[in-house]
């Protein structure tokens, strides 16, 4: 899927197709642009988007592994009281994660079915526990 939009609801509904718990808490509609690209695989989705807006978002990827990186000079990512390095790759397996930026960010993410990823890891490592 690939598209460009200036519709705030389209951002949230698109993200919710991949991470149902995601929500756009705040976004400034006056300076808004959304460029989305994604590829769906059997048990995973690869996502790359740019979102130009002042943003506060939240996700709690239940039964999923969310591997993500937010590229923005002013990005802040946190989970509970713990701050995460927004510029580095971070992973959530059900813990609520929030992100905020003021101008524009590029977000790259992999969303994996938790059980399928666990099964594949067992196959790779030979660990059947």
PDB file of C-alpha atoms in Angstrom:
ATOM      1  CA  UNK A   1       0.000   0.000   0.000  1.00  0.00           C
ATOM      2  CA  UNK A   2       1.283   3.468  -0.828  1.00  0.00           C
ATOM      3  CA  UNK A   3      -0.453   6.844  -0.555  1.00  0.00           C
ATOM      4  CA  UNK A   4      -0.177  10.483   0.501  1.00  0.00           C
ATOM      5  CA  UNK A   5      -2.857  12.206   2.536  1.00  0.00           C
ATOM      6  CA  UNK A   6      -3.662  15.346   4.520  1.00  0.00           C
ATOM      7  CA  UNK A   7      -6.484  13.640   6.441  1.00  0.00           C
ATOM      8  CA  UNK A   8      -5.857  13.101  10.171  1.00  0.00           C
ATOM      9  CA  UNK A   9      -8.376  10.259  10.395  1.00  0.00           C
ATOM     10  CA  UNK A  10      -6.606   8.414   7.568  1.00  0.00           C
ATOM     11  CA  UNK A  11      -3.379   8.331   9.609  1.00  0.00           C
ATOM     12  CA  UNK A  12      -5.025   6.750  12.609  1.00  0.00           C
ATOM     13  CA  UNK A  13      -7.182   4.287  10.667  1.00  0.00           C
ATOM     14  CA  UNK A  14      -4.209   3.173   8.546  1.00  0.00           C
ATOM     15  CA  UNK A  15      -2.004   2.556  11.587  1.00  0.00           C
ATOM     16  CA  UNK A  16      -4.868   0.684  13.272  1.00  0.00           C
ATOM     17  CA  UNK A  17      -4.951  -1.783  10.366  1.00  0.00           C
ATOM     18  CA  UNK A  18      -1.487  -2.896  11.494  1.00  0.00           C
ATOM     19  CA  UNK A  19      -1.487  -2.110  15.249  1.00  0.00           C
ATOM     20  CA  UNK A  20      -5.152  -2.032  16.366  1.00  0.00           C
ATOM     21  CA  UNK A  21      -4.377  -0.259  19.667  1.00  0.00           C
ATOM     22  CA  UNK A  22      -2.601   2.683  18.036  1.00  0.00           C
ATOM     23  CA  UNK A  23      -4.074   6.137  18.394  1.00  0.00           C
ATOM     24  CA  UNK A  24      -3.194   9.648  17.389  1.00  0.00           C
ATOM     25  CA  UNK A  25      -3.524  11.611  20.621  1.00  0.00           C
ATOM     26  CA  UNK A  26      -2.812  15.009  19.105  1.00  0.00           C
ATOM     27  CA  UNK A  27      -1.818  16.350  15.721  1.00  0.00           C
ATOM     28  CA  UNK A  28      -1.781  19.879  14.365  1.00  0.00           C
ATOM     29  CA  UNK A  29      -4.024  19.811  11.252  1.00  0.00           C
ATOM     30  CA  UNK A  30      -2.723  23.167   9.976  1.00  0.00           C
ATOM     31  CA  UNK A  31       0.612  21.722   8.868  1.00  0.00           C
ATOM     32  CA  UNK A  32      -0.138  18.124   8.155  1.00  0.00           C
ATOM     33  CA  UNK A  33       1.124  15.671   5.532  1.00  0.00           C
ATOM     34  CA  UNK A  34       1.225  11.880   5.632  1.00  0.00           C
ATOM     35  CA  UNK A  35       3.241   9.718   3.212  1.00  0.00           C
ATOM     36  CA  UNK A  36       2.705   5.992   3.773  1.00  0.00           C
ATOM     37  CA  UNK A  37       4.299   2.849   2.315  1.00  0.00           C
ATOM     38  CA  UNK A  38       3.759  -0.653   3.631  1.00  0.00           C
ATOM     39  CA  UNK A  39       4.207  -4.253   2.620  1.00  0.00           C
ATOM     40  CA  UNK A  40       2.219  -7.078   4.165  1.00  0.00           C
ATOM     41  CA  UNK A  41       3.769 -10.510   4.492  1.00  0.00           C
ATOM     42  CA  UNK A  42       2.156 -13.676   5.831  1.00  0.00           C
ATOM     43  CA  UNK A  43       2.836 -12.977   9.539  1.00  0.00           C
ATOM     44  CA  UNK A  44       4.445  -9.536   9.423  1.00  0.00           C
ATOM     45  CA  UNK A  45       4.108  -6.053   7.980  1.00  0.00           C
ATOM     46  CA  UNK A  46       6.874  -3.647   7.030  1.00  0.00           C
ATOM     47  CA  UNK A  47       5.993   0.019   7.307  1.00  0.00           C
ATOM     48  CA  UNK A  48       7.747   3.231   6.317  1.00  0.00           C
ATOM     49  CA  UNK A  49       5.992   6.552   6.698  1.00  0.00           C
ATOM     50  CA  UNK A  50       6.676  10.259   6.989  1.00  0.00           C
ATOM     51  CA  UNK A  51       4.338  12.384   9.035  1.00  0.00           C
ATOM     52  CA  UNK A  52       4.718  16.157   8.985  1.00  0.00           C
ATOM     53  CA  UNK A  53       2.744  17.496  11.939  1.00  0.00           C
ATOM     54  CA  UNK A  54       3.011  18.161  15.628  1.00  0.00           C
ATOM     55  CA  UNK A  55       2.222  14.680  16.931  1.00  0.00           C
ATOM     56  CA  UNK A  56       1.544  12.700  20.097  1.00  0.00           C
ATOM     57  CA  UNK A  57       0.739   9.036  19.443  1.00  0.00           C
ATOM     58  CA  UNK A  58       0.271   5.854  21.440  1.00  0.00           C
ATOM     59  CA  UNK A  59       0.396   2.109  20.712  1.00  0.00           C
ATOM     60  CA  UNK A  60       0.051  -1.041  22.774  1.00  0.00           C
ATOM     61  CA  UNK A  61       0.794  -3.893  20.334  1.00  0.00           C
ATOM     62  CA  UNK A  62      -1.093  -6.819  21.903  1.00  0.00           C
ATOM     63  CA  UNK A  63      -0.119 -10.253  20.543  1.00  0.00           C
ATOM     64  CA  UNK A  64       2.393  -8.458  18.320  1.00  0.00           C
ATOM     65  CA  UNK A  65       6.040  -7.476  18.333  1.00  0.00           C
ATOM     66  CA  UNK A  66       6.475  -3.878  17.240  1.00  0.00           C
ATOM     67  CA  UNK A  67      10.012  -3.051  16.143  1.00  0.00           C
ATOM     68  CA  UNK A  68      10.292   0.651  15.421  1.00  0.00           C
ATOM     69  CA  UNK A  69      12.537   3.636  14.838  1.00  0.00           C
ATOM     70  CA  UNK A  70      11.431   7.282  14.831  1.00  0.00           C
ATOM     71  CA  UNK A  71      13.760   9.598  12.917  1.00  0.00           C
ATOM     72  CA  UNK A  72      13.227  13.219  13.939  1.00  0.00           C
ATOM     73  CA  UNK A  73      15.571  15.683  15.627  1.00  0.00           C
ATOM     74  CA  UNK A  74      12.969  16.499  18.290  1.00  0.00           C
ATOM     75  CA  UNK A  75      11.355  13.055  18.712  1.00  0.00           C
ATOM     76  CA  UNK A  76      10.691  11.661  22.166  1.00  0.00           C
ATOM     77  CA  UNK A  77       9.622   8.046  22.750  1.00  0.00           C
ATOM     78  CA  UNK A  78       8.706   6.589  26.135  1.00  0.00           C
ATOM     79  CA  UNK A  79       7.054   3.645  27.815  1.00  0.00           C
ATOM     80  CA  UNK A  80       5.613   4.287  31.250  1.00  0.00           C
ATOM     81  CA  UNK A  81       8.232   6.339  33.038  1.00  0.00           C
ATOM     82  CA  UNK A  82      11.103   4.988  30.971  1.00  0.00           C
ATOM     83  CA  UNK A  83      12.432   7.112  28.121  1.00  0.00           C
ATOM     84  CA  UNK A  84      13.551   5.261  24.982  1.00  0.00           C
ATOM     85  CA  UNK A  85      16.150   6.429  22.478  1.00  0.00           C
ATOM     86  CA  UNK A  86      13.894   7.520  19.610  1.00  0.00           C
ATOM     87  CA  UNK A  87      16.747   7.478  17.090  1.00  0.00           C
ATOM     88  CA  UNK A  88      17.595   3.854  17.906  1.00  0.00           C
ATOM     89  CA  UNK A  89      15.499   0.812  17.151  1.00  0.00           C
ATOM     90  CA  UNK A  90      13.183  -0.139  20.011  1.00  0.00           C
ATOM     91  CA  UNK A  91      10.856  -3.102  20.529  1.00  0.00           C
ATOM     92  CA  UNK A  92       7.538  -3.508  22.301  1.00  0.00           C
ATOM     93  CA  UNK A  93       5.761  -6.816  22.844  1.00  0.00           C
ATOM     94  CA  UNK A  94       2.604  -5.452  24.435  1.00  0.00           C
ATOM     95  CA  UNK A  95       3.863  -2.596  26.571  1.00  0.00           C
ATOM     96  CA  UNK A  96       2.269   0.763  25.789  1.00  0.00           C
ATOM     97  CA  UNK A  97       4.654   3.096  23.957  1.00  0.00           C
ATOM     98  CA  UNK A  98       4.096   6.774  23.251  1.00  0.00           C
ATOM     99  CA  UNK A  99       5.872   9.099  20.829  1.00  0.00           C
ATOM    100  CA  UNK A 100       5.908  12.831  20.310  1.00  0.00           C
ATOM    101  CA  UNK A 101       7.513  15.197  17.813  1.00  0.00           C
ATOM    102  CA  UNK A 102       6.903  18.799  16.779  1.00  0.00           C
ATOM    103  CA  UNK A 103       7.627  19.070  13.063  1.00  0.00           C
ATOM    104  CA  UNK A 104       8.195  16.004  10.946  1.00  0.00           C
ATOM    105  CA  UNK A 105       9.347  12.432  11.441  1.00  0.00           C
ATOM    106  CA  UNK A 106      10.111   9.340   9.447  1.00  0.00           C
ATOM    107  CA  UNK A 107       8.927   6.178  11.144  1.00  0.00           C
ATOM    108  CA  UNK A 108      10.069   2.724  10.102  1.00  0.00           C
ATOM    109  CA  UNK A 109       8.475  -0.283  11.730  1.00  0.00           C
ATOM    110  CA  UNK A 110       8.074  -4.008  11.535  1.00  0.00           C
ATOM    111  CA  UNK A 111       4.910  -5.464  13.043  1.00  0.00           C
ATOM    112  CA  UNK A 112       5.174  -9.201  13.673  1.00  0.00           C
ATOM    113  CA  UNK A 113       2.649 -11.724  14.922  1.00  0.00           C
ATOM    114  CA  UNK A 114       4.042 -12.623  18.365  1.00  0.00           C
ATOM    115  CA  UNK A 115       3.349 -16.369  18.170  1.00  0.00           C
ATOM    116  CA  UNK A 116       4.733 -16.690  14.635  1.00  0.00           C
ATOM    117  CA  UNK A 117       7.905 -14.804  15.614  1.00  0.00           C
ATOM    118  CA  UNK A 118       8.334 -16.999  18.687  1.00  0.00           C
ATOM    119  CA  UNK A 119       7.898 -20.177  16.613  1.00  0.00           C
ATOM    120  CA  UNK A 120      10.401 -18.955  14.017  1.00  0.00           C
ATOM    121  CA  UNK A 121      12.947 -18.077  16.714  1.00  0.00           C
ATOM    122  CA  UNK A 122      12.618 -21.609  18.091  1.00  0.00           C
ATOM    123  CA  UNK A 123      13.226 -23.063  14.611  1.00  0.00           C
ATOM    124  CA  UNK A 124      16.299 -20.902  14.100  1.00  0.00           C
ATOM    125  CA  UNK A 125      17.839 -21.556  17.504  1.00  0.00           C
ATOM    126  CA  UNK A 126      16.748 -25.172  17.861  1.00  0.00           C
ATOM    127  CA  UNK A 127      15.299 -24.335  21.281  1.00  0.00           C
ATOM    128  CA  UNK A 128      11.921 -26.016  21.632  1.00  0.00           C
ATOM    129  CA  UNK A 129      11.158 -24.779  25.163  1.00  0.00           C
TER     130      UNK A 129
END
